[in-house]
Coordinates of C-alpha atoms and ligand atoms in Angstrom, one line a residue:
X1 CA -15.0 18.7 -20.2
X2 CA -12.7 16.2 -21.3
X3 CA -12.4 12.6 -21.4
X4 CA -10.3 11.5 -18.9
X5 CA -11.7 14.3 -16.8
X6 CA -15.1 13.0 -16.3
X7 CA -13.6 9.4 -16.4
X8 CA -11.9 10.6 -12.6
X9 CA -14.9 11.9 -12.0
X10 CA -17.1 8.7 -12.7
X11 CA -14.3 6.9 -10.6
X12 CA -15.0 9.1 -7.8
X13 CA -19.0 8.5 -7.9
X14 CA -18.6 4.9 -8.5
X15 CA -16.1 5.1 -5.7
X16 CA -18.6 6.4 -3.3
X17 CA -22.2 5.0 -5.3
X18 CA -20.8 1.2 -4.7
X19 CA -19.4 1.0 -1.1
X20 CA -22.5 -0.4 0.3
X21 CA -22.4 2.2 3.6
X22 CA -19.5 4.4 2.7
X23 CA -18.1 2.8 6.0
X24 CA -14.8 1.9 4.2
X25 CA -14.8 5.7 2.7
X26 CA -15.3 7.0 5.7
X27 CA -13.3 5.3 7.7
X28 CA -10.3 6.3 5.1
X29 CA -11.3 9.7 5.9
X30 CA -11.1 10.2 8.9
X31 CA -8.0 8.5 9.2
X32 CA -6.4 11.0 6.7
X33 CA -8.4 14.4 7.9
X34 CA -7.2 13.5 11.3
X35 CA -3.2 13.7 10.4
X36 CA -1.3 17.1 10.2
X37 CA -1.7 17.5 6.6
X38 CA 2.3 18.2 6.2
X39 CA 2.0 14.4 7.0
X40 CA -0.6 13.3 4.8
X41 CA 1.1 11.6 1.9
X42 CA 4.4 12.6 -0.4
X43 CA 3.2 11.7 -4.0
X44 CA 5.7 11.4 -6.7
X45 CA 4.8 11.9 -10.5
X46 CA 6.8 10.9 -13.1
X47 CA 7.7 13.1 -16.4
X48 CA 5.8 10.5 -18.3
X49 CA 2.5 10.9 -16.2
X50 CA 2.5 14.3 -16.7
X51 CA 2.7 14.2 -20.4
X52 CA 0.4 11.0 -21.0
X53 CA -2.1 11.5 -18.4
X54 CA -2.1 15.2 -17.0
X55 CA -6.1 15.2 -16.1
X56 CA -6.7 12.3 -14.6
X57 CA -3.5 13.7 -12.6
X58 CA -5.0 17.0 -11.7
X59 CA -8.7 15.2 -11.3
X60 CA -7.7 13.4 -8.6
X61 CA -5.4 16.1 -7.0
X62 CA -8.5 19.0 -7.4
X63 CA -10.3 15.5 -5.4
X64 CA -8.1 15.1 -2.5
X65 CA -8.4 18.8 -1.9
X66 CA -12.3 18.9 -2.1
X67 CA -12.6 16.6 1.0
X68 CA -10.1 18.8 2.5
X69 CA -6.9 16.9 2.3
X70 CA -3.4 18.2 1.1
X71 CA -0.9 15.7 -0.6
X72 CA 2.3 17.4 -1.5
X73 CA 3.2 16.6 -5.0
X74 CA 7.2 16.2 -6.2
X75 CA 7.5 15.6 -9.9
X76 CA 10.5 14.6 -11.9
X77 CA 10.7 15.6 -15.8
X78 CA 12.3 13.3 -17.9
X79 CA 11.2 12.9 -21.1
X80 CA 10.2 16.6 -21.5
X81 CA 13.9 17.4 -20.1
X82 CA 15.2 14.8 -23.0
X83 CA 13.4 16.5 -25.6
X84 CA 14.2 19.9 -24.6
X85 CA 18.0 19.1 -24.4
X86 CA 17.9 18.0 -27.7
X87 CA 16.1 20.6 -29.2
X88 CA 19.1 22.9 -27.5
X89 CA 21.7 20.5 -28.9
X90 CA 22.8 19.1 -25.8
X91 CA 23.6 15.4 -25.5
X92 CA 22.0 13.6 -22.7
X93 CA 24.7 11.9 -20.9
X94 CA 24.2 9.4 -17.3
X95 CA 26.6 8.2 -15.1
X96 CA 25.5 6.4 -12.2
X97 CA 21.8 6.4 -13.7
X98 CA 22.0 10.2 -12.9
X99 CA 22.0 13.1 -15.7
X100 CA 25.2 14.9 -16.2
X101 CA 24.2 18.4 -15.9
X102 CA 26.4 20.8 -17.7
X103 CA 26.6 24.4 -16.6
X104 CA 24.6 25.0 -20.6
X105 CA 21.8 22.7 -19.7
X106 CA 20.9 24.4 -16.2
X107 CA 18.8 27.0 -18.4
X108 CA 17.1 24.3 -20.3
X109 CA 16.3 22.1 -17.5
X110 CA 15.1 25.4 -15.3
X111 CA 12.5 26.3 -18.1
X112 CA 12.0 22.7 -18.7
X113 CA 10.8 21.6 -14.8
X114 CA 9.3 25.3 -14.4
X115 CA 6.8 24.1 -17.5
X116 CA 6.2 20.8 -16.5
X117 CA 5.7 22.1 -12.8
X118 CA 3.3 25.0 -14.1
X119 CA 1.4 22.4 -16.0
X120 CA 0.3 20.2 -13.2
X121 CA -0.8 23.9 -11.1
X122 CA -2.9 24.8 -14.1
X123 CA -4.4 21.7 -14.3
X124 CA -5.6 21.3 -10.8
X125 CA -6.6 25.0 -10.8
X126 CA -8.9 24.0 -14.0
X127 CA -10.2 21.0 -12.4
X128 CA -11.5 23.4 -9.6
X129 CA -8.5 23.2 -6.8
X130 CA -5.7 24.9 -6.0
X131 CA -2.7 24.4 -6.2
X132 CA 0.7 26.4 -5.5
X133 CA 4.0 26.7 -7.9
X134 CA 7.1 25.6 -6.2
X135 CA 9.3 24.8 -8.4
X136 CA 12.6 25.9 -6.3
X137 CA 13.2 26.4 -2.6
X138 CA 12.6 23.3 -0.6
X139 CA 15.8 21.3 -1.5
X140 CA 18.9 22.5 -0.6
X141 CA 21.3 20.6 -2.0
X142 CA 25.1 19.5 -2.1
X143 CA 27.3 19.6 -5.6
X144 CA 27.9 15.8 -5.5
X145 CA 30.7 15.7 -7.7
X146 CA 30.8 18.4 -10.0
X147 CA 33.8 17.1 -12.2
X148 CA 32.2 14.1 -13.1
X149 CA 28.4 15.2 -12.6
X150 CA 28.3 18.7 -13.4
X151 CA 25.4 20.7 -11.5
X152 CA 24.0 17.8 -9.8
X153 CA 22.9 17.9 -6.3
X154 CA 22.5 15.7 -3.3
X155 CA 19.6 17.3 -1.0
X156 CA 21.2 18.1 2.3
X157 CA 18.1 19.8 3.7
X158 CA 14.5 20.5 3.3
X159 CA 13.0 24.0 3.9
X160 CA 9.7 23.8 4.6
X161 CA 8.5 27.0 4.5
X162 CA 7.1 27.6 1.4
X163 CA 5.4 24.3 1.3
X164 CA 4.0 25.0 4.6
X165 CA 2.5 28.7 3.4
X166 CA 0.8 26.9 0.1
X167 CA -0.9 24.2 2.6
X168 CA -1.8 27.5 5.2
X169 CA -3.4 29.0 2.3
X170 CA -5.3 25.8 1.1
X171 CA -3.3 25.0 -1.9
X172 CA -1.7 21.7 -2.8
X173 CA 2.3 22.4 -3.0
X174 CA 3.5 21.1 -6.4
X175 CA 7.6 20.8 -6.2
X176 CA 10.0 20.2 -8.9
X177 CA 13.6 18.0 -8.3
X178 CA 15.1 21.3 -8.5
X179 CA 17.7 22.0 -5.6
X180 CA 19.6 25.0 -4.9
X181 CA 23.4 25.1 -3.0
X182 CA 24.0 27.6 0.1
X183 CA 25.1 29.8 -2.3
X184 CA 22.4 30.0 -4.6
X185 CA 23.3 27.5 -7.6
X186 CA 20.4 25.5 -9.0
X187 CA 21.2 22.3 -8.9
X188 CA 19.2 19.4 -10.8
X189 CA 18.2 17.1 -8.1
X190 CA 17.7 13.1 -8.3
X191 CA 14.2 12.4 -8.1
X192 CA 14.6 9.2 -6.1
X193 CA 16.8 11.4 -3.7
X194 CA 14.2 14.5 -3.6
X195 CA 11.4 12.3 -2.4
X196 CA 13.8 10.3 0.0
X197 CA 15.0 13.5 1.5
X198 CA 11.7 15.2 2.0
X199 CA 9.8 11.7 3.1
X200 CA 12.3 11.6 5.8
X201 CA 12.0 15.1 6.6
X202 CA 8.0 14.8 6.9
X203 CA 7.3 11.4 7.9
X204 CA 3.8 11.0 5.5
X205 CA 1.4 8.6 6.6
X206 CA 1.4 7.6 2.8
X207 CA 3.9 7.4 0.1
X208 CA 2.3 7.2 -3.5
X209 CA 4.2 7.1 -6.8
X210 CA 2.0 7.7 -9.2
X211 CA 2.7 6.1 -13.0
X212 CA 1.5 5.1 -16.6
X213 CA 1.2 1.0 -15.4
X214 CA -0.6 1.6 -12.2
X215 CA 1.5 -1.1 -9.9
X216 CA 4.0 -3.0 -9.6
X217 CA 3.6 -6.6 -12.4
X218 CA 3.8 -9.9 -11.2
X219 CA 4.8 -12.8 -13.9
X220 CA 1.7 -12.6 -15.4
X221 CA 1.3 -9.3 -15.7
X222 CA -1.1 -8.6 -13.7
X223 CA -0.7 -5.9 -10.8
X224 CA 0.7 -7.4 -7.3
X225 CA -2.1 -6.4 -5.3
X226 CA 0.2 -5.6 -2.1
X227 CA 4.1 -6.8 -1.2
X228 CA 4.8 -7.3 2.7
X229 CA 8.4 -6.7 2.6
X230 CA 9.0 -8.8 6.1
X231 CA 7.3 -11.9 4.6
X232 CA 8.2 -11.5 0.8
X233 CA 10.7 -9.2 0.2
X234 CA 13.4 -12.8 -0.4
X235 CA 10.8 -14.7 -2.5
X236 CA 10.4 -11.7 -5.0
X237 CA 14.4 -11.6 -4.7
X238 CA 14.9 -15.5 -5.7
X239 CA 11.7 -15.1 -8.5
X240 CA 13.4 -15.2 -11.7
X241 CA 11.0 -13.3 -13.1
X242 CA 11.6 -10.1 -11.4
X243 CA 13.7 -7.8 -13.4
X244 CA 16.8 -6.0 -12.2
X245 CA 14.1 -2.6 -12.7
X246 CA 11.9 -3.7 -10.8
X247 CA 14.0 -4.9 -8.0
X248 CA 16.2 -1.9 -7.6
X249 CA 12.1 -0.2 -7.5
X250 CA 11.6 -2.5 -4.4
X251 CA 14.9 -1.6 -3.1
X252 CA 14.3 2.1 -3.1
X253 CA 10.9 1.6 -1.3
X254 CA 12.2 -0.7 1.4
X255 CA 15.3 2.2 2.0
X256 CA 12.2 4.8 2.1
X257 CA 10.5 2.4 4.5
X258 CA 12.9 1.9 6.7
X259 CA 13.1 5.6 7.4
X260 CA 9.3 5.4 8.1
X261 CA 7.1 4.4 11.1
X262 CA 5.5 0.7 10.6
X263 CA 2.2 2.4 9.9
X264 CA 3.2 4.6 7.0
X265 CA 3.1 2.7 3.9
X266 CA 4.3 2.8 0.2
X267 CA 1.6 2.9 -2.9
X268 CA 2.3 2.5 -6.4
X269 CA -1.2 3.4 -8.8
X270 CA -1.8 5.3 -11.8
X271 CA -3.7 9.1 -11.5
X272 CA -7.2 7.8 -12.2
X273 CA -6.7 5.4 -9.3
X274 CA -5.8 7.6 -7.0
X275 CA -8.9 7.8 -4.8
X276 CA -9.7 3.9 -4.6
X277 CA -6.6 3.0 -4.0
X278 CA -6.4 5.4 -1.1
X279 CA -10.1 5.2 0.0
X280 CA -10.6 1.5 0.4
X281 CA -9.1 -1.7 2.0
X282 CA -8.6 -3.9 -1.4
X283 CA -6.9 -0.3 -3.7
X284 CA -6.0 0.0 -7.4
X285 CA -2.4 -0.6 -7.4
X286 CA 0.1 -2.4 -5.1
X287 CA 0.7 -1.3 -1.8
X288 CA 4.4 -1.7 -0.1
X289 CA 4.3 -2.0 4.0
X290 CA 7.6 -2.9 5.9
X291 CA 5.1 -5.3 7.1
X292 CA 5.2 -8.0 10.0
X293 CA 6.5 -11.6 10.7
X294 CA 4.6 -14.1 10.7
X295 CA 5.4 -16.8 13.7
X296 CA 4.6 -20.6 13.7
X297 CA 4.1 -22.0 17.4
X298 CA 2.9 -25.1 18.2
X299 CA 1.7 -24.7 21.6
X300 CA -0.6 -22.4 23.7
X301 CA 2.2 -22.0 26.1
X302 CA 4.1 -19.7 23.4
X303 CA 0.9 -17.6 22.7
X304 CA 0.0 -14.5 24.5
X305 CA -3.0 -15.6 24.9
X306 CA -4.7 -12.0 26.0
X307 CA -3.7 -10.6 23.2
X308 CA -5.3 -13.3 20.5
X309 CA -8.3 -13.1 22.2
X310 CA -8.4 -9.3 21.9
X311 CA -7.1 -10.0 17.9
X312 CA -10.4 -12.6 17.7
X313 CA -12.9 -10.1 19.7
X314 CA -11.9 -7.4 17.7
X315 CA -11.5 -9.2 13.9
X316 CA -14.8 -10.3 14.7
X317 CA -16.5 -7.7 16.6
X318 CA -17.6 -10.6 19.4
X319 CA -15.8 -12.0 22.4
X320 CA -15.0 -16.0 22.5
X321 CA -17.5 -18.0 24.5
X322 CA -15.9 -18.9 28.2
X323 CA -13.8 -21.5 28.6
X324 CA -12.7 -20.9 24.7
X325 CA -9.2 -21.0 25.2
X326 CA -8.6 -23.8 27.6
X327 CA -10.7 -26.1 25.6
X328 CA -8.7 -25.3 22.8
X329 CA -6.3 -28.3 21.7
X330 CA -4.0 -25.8 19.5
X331 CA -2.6 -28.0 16.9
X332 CA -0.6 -24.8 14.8
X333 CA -0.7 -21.4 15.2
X334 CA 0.8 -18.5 13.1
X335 CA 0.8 -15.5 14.6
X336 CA 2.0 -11.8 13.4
X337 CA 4.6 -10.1 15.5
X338 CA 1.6 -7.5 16.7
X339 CA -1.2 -9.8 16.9
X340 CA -2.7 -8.0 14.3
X341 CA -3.4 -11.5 11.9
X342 CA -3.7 -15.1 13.5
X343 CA -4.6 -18.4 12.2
X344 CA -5.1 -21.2 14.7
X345 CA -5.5 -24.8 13.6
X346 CA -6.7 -27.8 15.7
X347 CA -7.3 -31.6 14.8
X348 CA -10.7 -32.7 14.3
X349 CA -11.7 -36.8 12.9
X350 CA -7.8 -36.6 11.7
X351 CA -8.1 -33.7 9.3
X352 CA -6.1 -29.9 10.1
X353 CA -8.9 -27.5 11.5
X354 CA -8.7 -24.2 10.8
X355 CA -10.5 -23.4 14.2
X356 CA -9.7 -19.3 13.8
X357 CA -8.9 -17.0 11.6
X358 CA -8.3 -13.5 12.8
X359 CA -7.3 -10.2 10.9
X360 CA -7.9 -6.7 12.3
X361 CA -9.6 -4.4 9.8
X362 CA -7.2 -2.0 9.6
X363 CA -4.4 -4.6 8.8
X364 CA -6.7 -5.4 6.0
X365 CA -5.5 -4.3 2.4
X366 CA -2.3 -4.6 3.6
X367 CA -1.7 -8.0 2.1
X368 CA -1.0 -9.2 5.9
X369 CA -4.3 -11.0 6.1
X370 CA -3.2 -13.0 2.4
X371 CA -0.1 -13.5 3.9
X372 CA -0.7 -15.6 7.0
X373 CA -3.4 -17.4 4.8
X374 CA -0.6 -18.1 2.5
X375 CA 1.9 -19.8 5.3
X376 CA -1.3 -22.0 6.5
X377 CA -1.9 -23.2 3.3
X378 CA 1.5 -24.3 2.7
X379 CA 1.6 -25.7 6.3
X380 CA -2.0 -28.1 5.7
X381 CA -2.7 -28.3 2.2
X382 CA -6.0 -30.4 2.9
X383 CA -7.6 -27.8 5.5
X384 CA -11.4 -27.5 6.5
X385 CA -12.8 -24.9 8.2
X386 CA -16.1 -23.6 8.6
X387 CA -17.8 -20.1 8.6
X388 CA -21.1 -18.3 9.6
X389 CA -23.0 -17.9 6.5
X390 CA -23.4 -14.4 6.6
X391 CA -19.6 -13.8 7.5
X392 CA -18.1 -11.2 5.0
X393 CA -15.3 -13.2 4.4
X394 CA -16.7 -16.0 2.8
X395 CA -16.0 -14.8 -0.8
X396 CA -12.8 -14.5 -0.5
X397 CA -13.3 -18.3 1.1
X398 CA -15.1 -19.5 -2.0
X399 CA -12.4 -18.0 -4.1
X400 CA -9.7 -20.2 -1.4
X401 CA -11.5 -23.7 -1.4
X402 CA -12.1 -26.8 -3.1
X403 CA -15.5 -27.3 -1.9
X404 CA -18.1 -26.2 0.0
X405 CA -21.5 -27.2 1.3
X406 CA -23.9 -25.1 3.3
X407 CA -26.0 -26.1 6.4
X408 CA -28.4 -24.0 8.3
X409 CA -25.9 -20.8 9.6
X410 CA -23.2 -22.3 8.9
X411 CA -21.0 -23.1 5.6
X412 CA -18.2 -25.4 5.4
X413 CA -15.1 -25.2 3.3
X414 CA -12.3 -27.5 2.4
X415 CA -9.5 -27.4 0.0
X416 CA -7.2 -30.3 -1.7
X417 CA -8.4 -33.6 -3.5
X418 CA -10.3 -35.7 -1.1
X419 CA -13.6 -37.7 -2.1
X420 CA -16.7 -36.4 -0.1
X421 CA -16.9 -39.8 1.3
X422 CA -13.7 -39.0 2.6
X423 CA -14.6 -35.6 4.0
X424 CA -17.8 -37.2 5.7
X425 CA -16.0 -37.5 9.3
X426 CA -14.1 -34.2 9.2
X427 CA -17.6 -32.0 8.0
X428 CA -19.6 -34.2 10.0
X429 CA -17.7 -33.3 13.2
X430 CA -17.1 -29.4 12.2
X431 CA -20.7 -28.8 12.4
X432 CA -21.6 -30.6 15.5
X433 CA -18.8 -28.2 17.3
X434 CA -20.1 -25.6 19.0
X435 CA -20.5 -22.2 18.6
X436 CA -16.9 -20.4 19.7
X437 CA -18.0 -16.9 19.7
X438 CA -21.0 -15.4 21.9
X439 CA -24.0 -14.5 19.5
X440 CA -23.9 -10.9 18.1
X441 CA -25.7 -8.8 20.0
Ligands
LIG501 N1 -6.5 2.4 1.3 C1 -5.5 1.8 2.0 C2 -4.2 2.7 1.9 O1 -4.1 3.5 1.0 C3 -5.2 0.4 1.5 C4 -4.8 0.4 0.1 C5 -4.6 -1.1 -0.4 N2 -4.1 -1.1 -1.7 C6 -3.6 -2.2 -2.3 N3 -3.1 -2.1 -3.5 N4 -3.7 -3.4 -1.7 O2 -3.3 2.5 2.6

């Protein structure tokens, strides 16, 4: 067994070894077993991954199949379909960023695909799945200007049915960008445009691109964890740091998003990431969501006041105490547009409160929690809040603060410069409030 086989397989045990109850696995799961496969997820492959990484690829494919889910698989070819023009003495020629196809080079680029398409079947069939050829047939496709293009196609409509008999007869349908006109001409087909066509024809739960760097790269270099388009899709715009690739890679997710329901969502992660990105809340690789706003109100009287409390009794798995919310003297809230994330601040000994802060589970790992934390941070630099000790949260609350000291069940947090003489009032006070949750049971 090769290297980068048993490295997807290590992933996979670790992946399952480390979750301390599986819950987060399982959870996953379920969520995935219980869609009509056909809706599962679309994942793209580049040319590139297929070359560079083509076990981890088929690892993780032979994975999803063995607990009994069916992604369907589109893959592009373009490096192999560079080479193998070249070797036939055909220039490679764009216009538009798409390949001008020449009546000579529909041969080439036939065999070409057809390899690269039979490569990625072998290789899940070797890793122990199945998988099923389909390298024409789904697409059928409009000449889009064949003076200028040559045999380039624009996919007009998606025929299902072979896909549909490969996923009746357990086998993971692997498609090639190959489209055919009414009439029978192959066509080479866009990859962008193949995956927009049959996302919007099946409407997948999840979108995955899968690729040699794993993610989308922030300044640094380091993979964006997740990008709610609603909330950041202007700041990545203005960041001078994001280049014109990577923004016309954003644009074509948000186009594909916007043809989605809200709860579909977009990942970018490399083959050997597949199964923790898709299998837990934090992922290996960024995750795209059309995502929510995130409102700032400054009084109770603009909060739907049911709903936050069924946010907080759910977030927390425990209702507020009685008489929670007309004690509360709100000083900021920011709410998302379906109460599915909430921070609420109050005033305590002169200091910004952060009295709660509420994101539902499944809203978690889609950046939504990070992103209201993000907007009250900017609104009170110097915020304190507290937390039970044994609240899950509180790592990512030691990463946030400045400070923090501990006392009996509870620990308290604070961020920005202040002397702890200074803080004496504010922690002093924090602790002596009572509880606003009723005990877990
Ligand atoms: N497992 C979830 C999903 O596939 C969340 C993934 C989170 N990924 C991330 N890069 N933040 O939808």
């Amino acid at each position: 067994m090769s290297e980068n086989f048993s490295e997807v397989r290590q992933t996979i045990v670790q992946l399952l070894s480390h979750m301390r109850d599986g819950k987060e696995i399982r959870e996953y799961l379920s969520r995935f077993s219980g869609l009509d496969q056909e809706r599962f997820a679309v994942i793209k492959v580049g040319g590139a991954v297929i070359r560079d990484d083509l076990e981890a690829l088929s690892g993780s494919l032979a994975f999803l199949q063995s607990v009994g889910l069916s992604p369907i698989v589109v893959h592009g070819g373009g490096p192999q379909l560079d080479e193998a023009l070249a070797d036939a003495g055909i220039a490679t020629e764009r216009v538009d960023g798409l390949r001008v196809t020449r009546e000579t080079a529909v041969p080439v680029i036939r065999e070409t695909l057809t390899k690269a398409n039979l490569a990625i079947v072998d290789g899940v069939r070797a890793a122990g799945g199945q998988a099923a050829a389909i390298p024409t047939g789904v697409f059928e496709a409009e000449l889009i200007d064949e003076d200028t293009l040559g045999r380039v196609g624009e996919p007009t409509q998606i025929r299902l049915d072979l896909v549909a008999a490969a996923a009746r007869a357990g086998q993971a349908p692997i498609l090639a960008c190959l489209g055919e006109t009414p009439d029978g001409k192959l066509v080479n087909v866009n990859a962008d445009s193949a995956v927009r066509a049959l996302v919007q024809a099946l409407q997948p739960y999840k979108v995955v691109f899968l690729t040699g760097t794993g993610g989308l790269l922030d300044a640094a270099g380091e993979i964006i964890s997740s990008i709610n388009l609603a909330t950041d899709y202007e700041d990545i715009f203005a960041a001078d740091w994001v280049s014109g690739g990577m923004q016309l890679k954003i644009d074509e997710i948000k186009r594909l998003l916007e043809t989605l329901p809200l709860s579909s969502s977009v990942s970018i992660t490399k083959p050997k990431a597949l199964a923790s990105e898709l299998f837990t809340h934090a992922g290996a690789g960024t995750l795209v969501r059309r995502g929510e706003r995130i409102f700032a109100l400054g009084s109770k009287a603009e909060l739907d006041l049911e709903r936050l409390d069924g946010l907080v009794a759910r977030a927390f798995g425990r209702p507020t105490v009685p008489g929670y919310w007309d004690g509360l003297q709100l000083d900021h809230a920011l709410v998302t547009e379906n109460y599915r994330a909430a921070a609420l601040t109050t005033r305590l000994a002169g200091s910004i409160y952060l009295d709660k802060f509420a994101v539902l589970d499944e809203a978690r790992g889609e950046g939504l929690g990070r992103a209201v934390w993000q907007r009250l941070i900017d609104y009170a630099p110097d915020l304190v809040w507290r937390s039970r000790t044994d609240n899950p949260v509180n790592g990512f609350y030691f990463d946030q603060c400045s400070g923090a000291v501990r006392q009996d069940e509870w620990t308290m947090f604070w961020r920005g410069e202040r002397s702890m003489d200074a803080l004496q009032p504010v922690l002093q006070a924090a602790f002596a409030l009572p509880a606003t949750l009723e005990a877990s049971s």
